[in-house]
PDB file of C-alpha atoms in Angstrom:
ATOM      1  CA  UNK A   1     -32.669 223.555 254.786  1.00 70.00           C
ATOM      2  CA  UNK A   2     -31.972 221.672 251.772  1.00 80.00           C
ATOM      3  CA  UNK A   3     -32.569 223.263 248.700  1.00 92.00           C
ATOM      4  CA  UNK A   4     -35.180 221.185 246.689  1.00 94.00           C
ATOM      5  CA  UNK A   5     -33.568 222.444 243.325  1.00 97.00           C
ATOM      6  CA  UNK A   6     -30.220 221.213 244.182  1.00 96.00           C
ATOM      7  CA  UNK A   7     -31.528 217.723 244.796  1.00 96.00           C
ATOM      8  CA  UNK A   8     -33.675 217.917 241.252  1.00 96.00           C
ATOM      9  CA  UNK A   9     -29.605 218.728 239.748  1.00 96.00           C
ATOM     10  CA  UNK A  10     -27.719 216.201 241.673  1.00 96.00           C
ATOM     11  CA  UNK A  11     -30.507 213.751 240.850  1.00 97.00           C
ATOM     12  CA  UNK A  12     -29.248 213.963 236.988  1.00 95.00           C
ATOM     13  CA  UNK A  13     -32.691 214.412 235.975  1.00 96.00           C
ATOM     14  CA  UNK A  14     -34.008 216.994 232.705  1.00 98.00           C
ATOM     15  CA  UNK A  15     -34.746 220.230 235.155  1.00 98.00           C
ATOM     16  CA  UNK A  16     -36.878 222.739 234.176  1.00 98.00           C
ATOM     17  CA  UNK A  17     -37.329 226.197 235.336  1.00 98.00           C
ATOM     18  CA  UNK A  18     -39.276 229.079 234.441  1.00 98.00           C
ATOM     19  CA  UNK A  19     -39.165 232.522 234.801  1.00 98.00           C
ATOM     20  CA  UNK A  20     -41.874 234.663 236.903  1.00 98.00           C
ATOM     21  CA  UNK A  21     -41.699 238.420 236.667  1.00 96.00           C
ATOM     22  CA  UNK A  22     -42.567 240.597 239.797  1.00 98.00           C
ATOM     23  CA  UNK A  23     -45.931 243.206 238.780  1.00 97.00           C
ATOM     24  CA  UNK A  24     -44.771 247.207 238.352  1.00 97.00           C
ATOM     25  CA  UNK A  25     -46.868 247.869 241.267  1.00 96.00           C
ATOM     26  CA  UNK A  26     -48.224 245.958 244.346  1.00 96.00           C
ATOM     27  CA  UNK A  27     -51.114 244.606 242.475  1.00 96.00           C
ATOM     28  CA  UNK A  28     -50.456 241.080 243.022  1.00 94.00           C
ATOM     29  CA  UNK A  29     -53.386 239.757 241.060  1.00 94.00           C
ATOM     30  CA  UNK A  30     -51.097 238.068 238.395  1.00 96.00           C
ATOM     31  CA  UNK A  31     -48.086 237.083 240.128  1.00 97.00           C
ATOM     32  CA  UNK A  32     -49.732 234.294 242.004  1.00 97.00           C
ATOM     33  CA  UNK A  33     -51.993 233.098 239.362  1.00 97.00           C
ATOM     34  CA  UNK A  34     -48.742 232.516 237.123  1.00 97.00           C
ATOM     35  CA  UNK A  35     -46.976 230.807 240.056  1.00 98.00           C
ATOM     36  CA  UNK A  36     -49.853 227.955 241.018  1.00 98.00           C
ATOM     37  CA  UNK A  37     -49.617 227.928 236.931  1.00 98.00           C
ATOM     38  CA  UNK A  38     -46.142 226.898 237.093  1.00 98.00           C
ATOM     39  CA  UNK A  39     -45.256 225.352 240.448  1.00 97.00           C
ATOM     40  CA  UNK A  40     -46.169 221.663 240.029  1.00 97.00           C
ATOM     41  CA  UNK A  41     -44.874 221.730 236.353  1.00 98.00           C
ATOM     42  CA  UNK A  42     -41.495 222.807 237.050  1.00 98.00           C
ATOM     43  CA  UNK A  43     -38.279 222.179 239.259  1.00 98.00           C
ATOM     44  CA  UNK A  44     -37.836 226.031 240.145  1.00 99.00           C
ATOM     45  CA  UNK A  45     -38.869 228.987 239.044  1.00 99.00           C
ATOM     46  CA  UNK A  46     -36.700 232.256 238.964  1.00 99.00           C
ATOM     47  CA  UNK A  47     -37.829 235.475 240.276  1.00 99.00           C
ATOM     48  CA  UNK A  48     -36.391 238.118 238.627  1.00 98.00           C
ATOM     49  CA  UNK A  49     -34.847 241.266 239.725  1.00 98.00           C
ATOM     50  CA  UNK A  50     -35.712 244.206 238.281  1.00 96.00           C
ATOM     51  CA  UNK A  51     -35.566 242.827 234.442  1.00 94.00           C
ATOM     52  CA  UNK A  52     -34.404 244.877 231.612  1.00 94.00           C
ATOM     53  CA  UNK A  53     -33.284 247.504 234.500  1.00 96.00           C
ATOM     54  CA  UNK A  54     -37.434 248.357 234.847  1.00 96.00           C
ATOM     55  CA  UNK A  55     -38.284 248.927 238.200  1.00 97.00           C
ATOM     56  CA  UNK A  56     -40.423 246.770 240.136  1.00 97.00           C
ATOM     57  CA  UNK A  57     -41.776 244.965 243.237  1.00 98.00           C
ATOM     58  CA  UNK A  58     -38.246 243.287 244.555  1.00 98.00           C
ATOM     59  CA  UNK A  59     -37.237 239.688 243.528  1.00 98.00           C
ATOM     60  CA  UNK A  60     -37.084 238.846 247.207  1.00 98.00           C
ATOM     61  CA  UNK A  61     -40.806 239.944 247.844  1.00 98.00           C
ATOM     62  CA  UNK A  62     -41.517 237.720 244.680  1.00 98.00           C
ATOM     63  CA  UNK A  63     -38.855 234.783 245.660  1.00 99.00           C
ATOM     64  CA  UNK A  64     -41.083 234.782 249.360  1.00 98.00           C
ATOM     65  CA  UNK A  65     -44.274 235.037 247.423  1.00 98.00           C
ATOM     66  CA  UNK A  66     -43.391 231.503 245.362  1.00 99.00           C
ATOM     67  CA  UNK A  67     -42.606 230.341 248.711  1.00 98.00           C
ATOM     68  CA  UNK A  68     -45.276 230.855 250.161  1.00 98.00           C
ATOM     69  CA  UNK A  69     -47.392 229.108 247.648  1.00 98.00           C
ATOM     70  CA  UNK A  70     -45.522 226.027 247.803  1.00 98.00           C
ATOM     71  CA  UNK A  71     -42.870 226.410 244.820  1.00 98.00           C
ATOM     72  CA  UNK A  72     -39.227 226.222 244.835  1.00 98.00           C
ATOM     73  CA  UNK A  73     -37.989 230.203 244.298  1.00 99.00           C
ATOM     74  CA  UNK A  74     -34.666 230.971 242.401  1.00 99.00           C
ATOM     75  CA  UNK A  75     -33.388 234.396 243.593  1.00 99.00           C
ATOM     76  CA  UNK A  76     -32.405 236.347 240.845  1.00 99.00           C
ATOM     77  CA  UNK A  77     -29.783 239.250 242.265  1.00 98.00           C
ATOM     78  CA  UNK A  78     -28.379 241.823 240.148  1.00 98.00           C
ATOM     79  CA  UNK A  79     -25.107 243.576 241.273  1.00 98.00           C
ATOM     80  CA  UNK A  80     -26.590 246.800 239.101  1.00 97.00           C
ATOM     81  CA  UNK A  81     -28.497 248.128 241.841  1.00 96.00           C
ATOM     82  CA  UNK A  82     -26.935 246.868 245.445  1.00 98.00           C
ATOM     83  CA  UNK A  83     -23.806 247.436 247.056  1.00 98.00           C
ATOM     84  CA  UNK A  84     -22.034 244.915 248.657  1.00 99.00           C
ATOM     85  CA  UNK A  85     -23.287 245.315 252.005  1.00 99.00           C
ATOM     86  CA  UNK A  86     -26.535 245.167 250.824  1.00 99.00           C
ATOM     87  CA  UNK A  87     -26.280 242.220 248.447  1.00 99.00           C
ATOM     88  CA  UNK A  88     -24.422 240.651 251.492  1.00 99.00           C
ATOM     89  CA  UNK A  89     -27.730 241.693 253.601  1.00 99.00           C
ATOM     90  CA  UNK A  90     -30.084 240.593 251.078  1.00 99.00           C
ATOM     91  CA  UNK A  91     -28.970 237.319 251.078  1.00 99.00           C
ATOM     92  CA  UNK A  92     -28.564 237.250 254.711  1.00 99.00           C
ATOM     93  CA  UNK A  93     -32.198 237.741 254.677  1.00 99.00           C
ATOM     94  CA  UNK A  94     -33.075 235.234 252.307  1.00 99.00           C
ATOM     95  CA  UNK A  95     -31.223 232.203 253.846  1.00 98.00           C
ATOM     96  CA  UNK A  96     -33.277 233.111 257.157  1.00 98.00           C
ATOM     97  CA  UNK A  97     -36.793 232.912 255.494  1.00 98.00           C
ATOM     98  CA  UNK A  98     -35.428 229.187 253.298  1.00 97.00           C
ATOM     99  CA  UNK A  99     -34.683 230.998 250.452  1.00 98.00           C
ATOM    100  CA  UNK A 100     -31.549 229.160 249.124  1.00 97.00           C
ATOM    101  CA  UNK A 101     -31.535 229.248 245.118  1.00 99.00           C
ATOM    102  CA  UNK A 102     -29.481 232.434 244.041  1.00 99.00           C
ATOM    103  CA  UNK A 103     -28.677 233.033 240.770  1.00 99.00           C
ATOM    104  CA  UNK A 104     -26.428 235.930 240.102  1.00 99.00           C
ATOM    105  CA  UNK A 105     -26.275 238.520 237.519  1.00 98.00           C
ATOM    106  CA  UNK A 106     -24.083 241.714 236.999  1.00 96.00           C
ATOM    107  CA  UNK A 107     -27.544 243.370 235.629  1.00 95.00           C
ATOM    108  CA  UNK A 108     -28.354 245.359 232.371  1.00 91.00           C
ATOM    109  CA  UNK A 109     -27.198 249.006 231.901  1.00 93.00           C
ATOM    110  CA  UNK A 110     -29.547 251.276 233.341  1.00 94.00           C
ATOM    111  CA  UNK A 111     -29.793 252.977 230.183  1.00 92.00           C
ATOM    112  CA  UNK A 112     -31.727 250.205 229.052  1.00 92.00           C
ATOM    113  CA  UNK A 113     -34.343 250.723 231.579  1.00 95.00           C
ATOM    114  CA  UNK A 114     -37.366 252.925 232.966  1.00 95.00           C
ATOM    115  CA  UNK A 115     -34.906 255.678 234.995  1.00 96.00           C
ATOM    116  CA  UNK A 116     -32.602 257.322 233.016  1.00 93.00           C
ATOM    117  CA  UNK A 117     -31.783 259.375 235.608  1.00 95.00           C
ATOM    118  CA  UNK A 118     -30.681 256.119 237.600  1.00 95.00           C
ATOM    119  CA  UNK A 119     -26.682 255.077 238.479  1.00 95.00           C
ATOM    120  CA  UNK A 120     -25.949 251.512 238.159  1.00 95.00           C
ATOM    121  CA  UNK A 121     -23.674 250.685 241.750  1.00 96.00           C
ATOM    122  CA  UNK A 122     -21.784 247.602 239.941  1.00 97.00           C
ATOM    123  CA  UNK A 123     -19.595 247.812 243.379  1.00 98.00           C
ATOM    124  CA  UNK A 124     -19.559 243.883 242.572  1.00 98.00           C
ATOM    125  CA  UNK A 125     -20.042 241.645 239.328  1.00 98.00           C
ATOM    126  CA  UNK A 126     -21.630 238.253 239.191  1.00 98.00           C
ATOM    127  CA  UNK A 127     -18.804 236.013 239.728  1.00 98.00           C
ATOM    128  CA  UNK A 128     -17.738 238.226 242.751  1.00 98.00           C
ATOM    129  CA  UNK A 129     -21.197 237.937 244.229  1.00 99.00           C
ATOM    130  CA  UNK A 130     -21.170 234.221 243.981  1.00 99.00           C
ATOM    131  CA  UNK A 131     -17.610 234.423 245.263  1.00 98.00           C
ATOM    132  CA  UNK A 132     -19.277 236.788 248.172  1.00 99.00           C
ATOM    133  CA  UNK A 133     -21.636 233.792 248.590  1.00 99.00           C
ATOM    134  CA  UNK A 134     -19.029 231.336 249.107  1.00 98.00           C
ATOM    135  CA  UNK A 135     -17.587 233.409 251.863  1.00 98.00           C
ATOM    136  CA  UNK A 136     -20.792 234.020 253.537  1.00 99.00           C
ATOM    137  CA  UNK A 137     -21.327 229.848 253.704  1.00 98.00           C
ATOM    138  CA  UNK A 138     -17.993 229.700 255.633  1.00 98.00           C
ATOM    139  CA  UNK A 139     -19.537 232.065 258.411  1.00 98.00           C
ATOM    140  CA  UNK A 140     -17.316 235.181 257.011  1.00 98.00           C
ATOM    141  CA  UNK A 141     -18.831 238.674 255.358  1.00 99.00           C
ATOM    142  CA  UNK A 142     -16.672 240.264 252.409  1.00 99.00           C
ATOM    143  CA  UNK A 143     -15.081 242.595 255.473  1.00 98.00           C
ATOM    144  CA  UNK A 144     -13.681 239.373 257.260  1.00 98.00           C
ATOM    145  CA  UNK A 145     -16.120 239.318 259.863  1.00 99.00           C
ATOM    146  CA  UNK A 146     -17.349 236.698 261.545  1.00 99.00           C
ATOM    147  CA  UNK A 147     -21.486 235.760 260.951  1.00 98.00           C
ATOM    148  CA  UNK A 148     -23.838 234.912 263.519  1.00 98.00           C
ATOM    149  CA  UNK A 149     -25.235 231.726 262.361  1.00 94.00           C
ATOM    150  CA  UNK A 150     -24.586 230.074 259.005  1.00 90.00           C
ATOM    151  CA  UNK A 151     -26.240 230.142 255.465  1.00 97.00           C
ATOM    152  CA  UNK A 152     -26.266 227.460 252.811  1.00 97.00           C
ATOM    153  CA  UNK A 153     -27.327 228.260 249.100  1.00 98.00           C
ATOM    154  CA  UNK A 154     -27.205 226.249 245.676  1.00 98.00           C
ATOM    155  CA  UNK A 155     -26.182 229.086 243.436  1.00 98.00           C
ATOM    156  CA  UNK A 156     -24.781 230.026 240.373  1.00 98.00           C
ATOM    157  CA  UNK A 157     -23.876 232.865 238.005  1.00 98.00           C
ATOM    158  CA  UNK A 158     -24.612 234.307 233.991  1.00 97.00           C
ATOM    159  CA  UNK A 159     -21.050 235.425 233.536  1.00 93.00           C
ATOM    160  CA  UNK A 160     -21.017 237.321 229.990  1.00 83.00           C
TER     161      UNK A 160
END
């Protein structure tokens, strides 16, 4: 599936995004209002992932949810809170439901956030998740195994 965000890029048009937040909660009420806000207004619109180290309904719930609704999701993925076999799963996931924007982030401290009690996992940083990424496309997991089927995503990283 071709990712509608990479053609708005390669086009060499402005591109605008915006940001949608997931709800603390499974009320839903404002989620979607903000996305049928948004979705005809800009190219994408990133979903993040537990922002400011808060907990909240997951950025892939959210990225499905803009989806759904008929706008192009950005899937924000922090290496704060996953491992690598679950980033590596995550993503696995998304490319099977046309998810296929993935921006990725090392995360905040989780001193920053809502659980202070929480351990940040860091077992990967941004760059190496988009290097993970890069693997993955080539039909390989970050153990050298071979995938069942193939994945194709426009991403990127905030390297800091």
């Amino acid at each position: 599936m071709i990712s509608l965000f990479k053609k708005a890029l390669e086009s060499g048009k402005f591109v605008v995004t915006s940001e949608v937040a997931p709800p603390k909660g499974t009320n839903m009420e404002k989620m979607p209002h903000h996305i049928e806000l948004l979705k005809d207004k800009v190219d994408a619109m990133n979903v993040t992932d537990h922002q400011s180290s808060v907990m909240r309904f997951p950025s892939l719930g959210g990225a499905l949810l803009v989806k759904e609704m008929g706008g192009e999701p950005i899937l924000q993925m922090t290496c704060r809170d996953r491992n690598r076999l679950a980033l590596q799963a995550d993503l696995l996931f998304a490319a099977s439901r046309g998810i296929n924007n993935v921006l990725c982030l090392t995360g905040d401290s989780v001193i920053l956030g809502d659980h202070k009690e929480a351990k940040g996992v860091f077992d990967l940083d941004s760059s190496q998740l988009l290097a993970a990424i890069r693997r993955l496309e080539k039909g390989k997991d970050l153990g050298g195994n071979d995938l069942d089927g193939t994945v194709s995503f426009c991403a990127g990283a905030i390297v800091t």
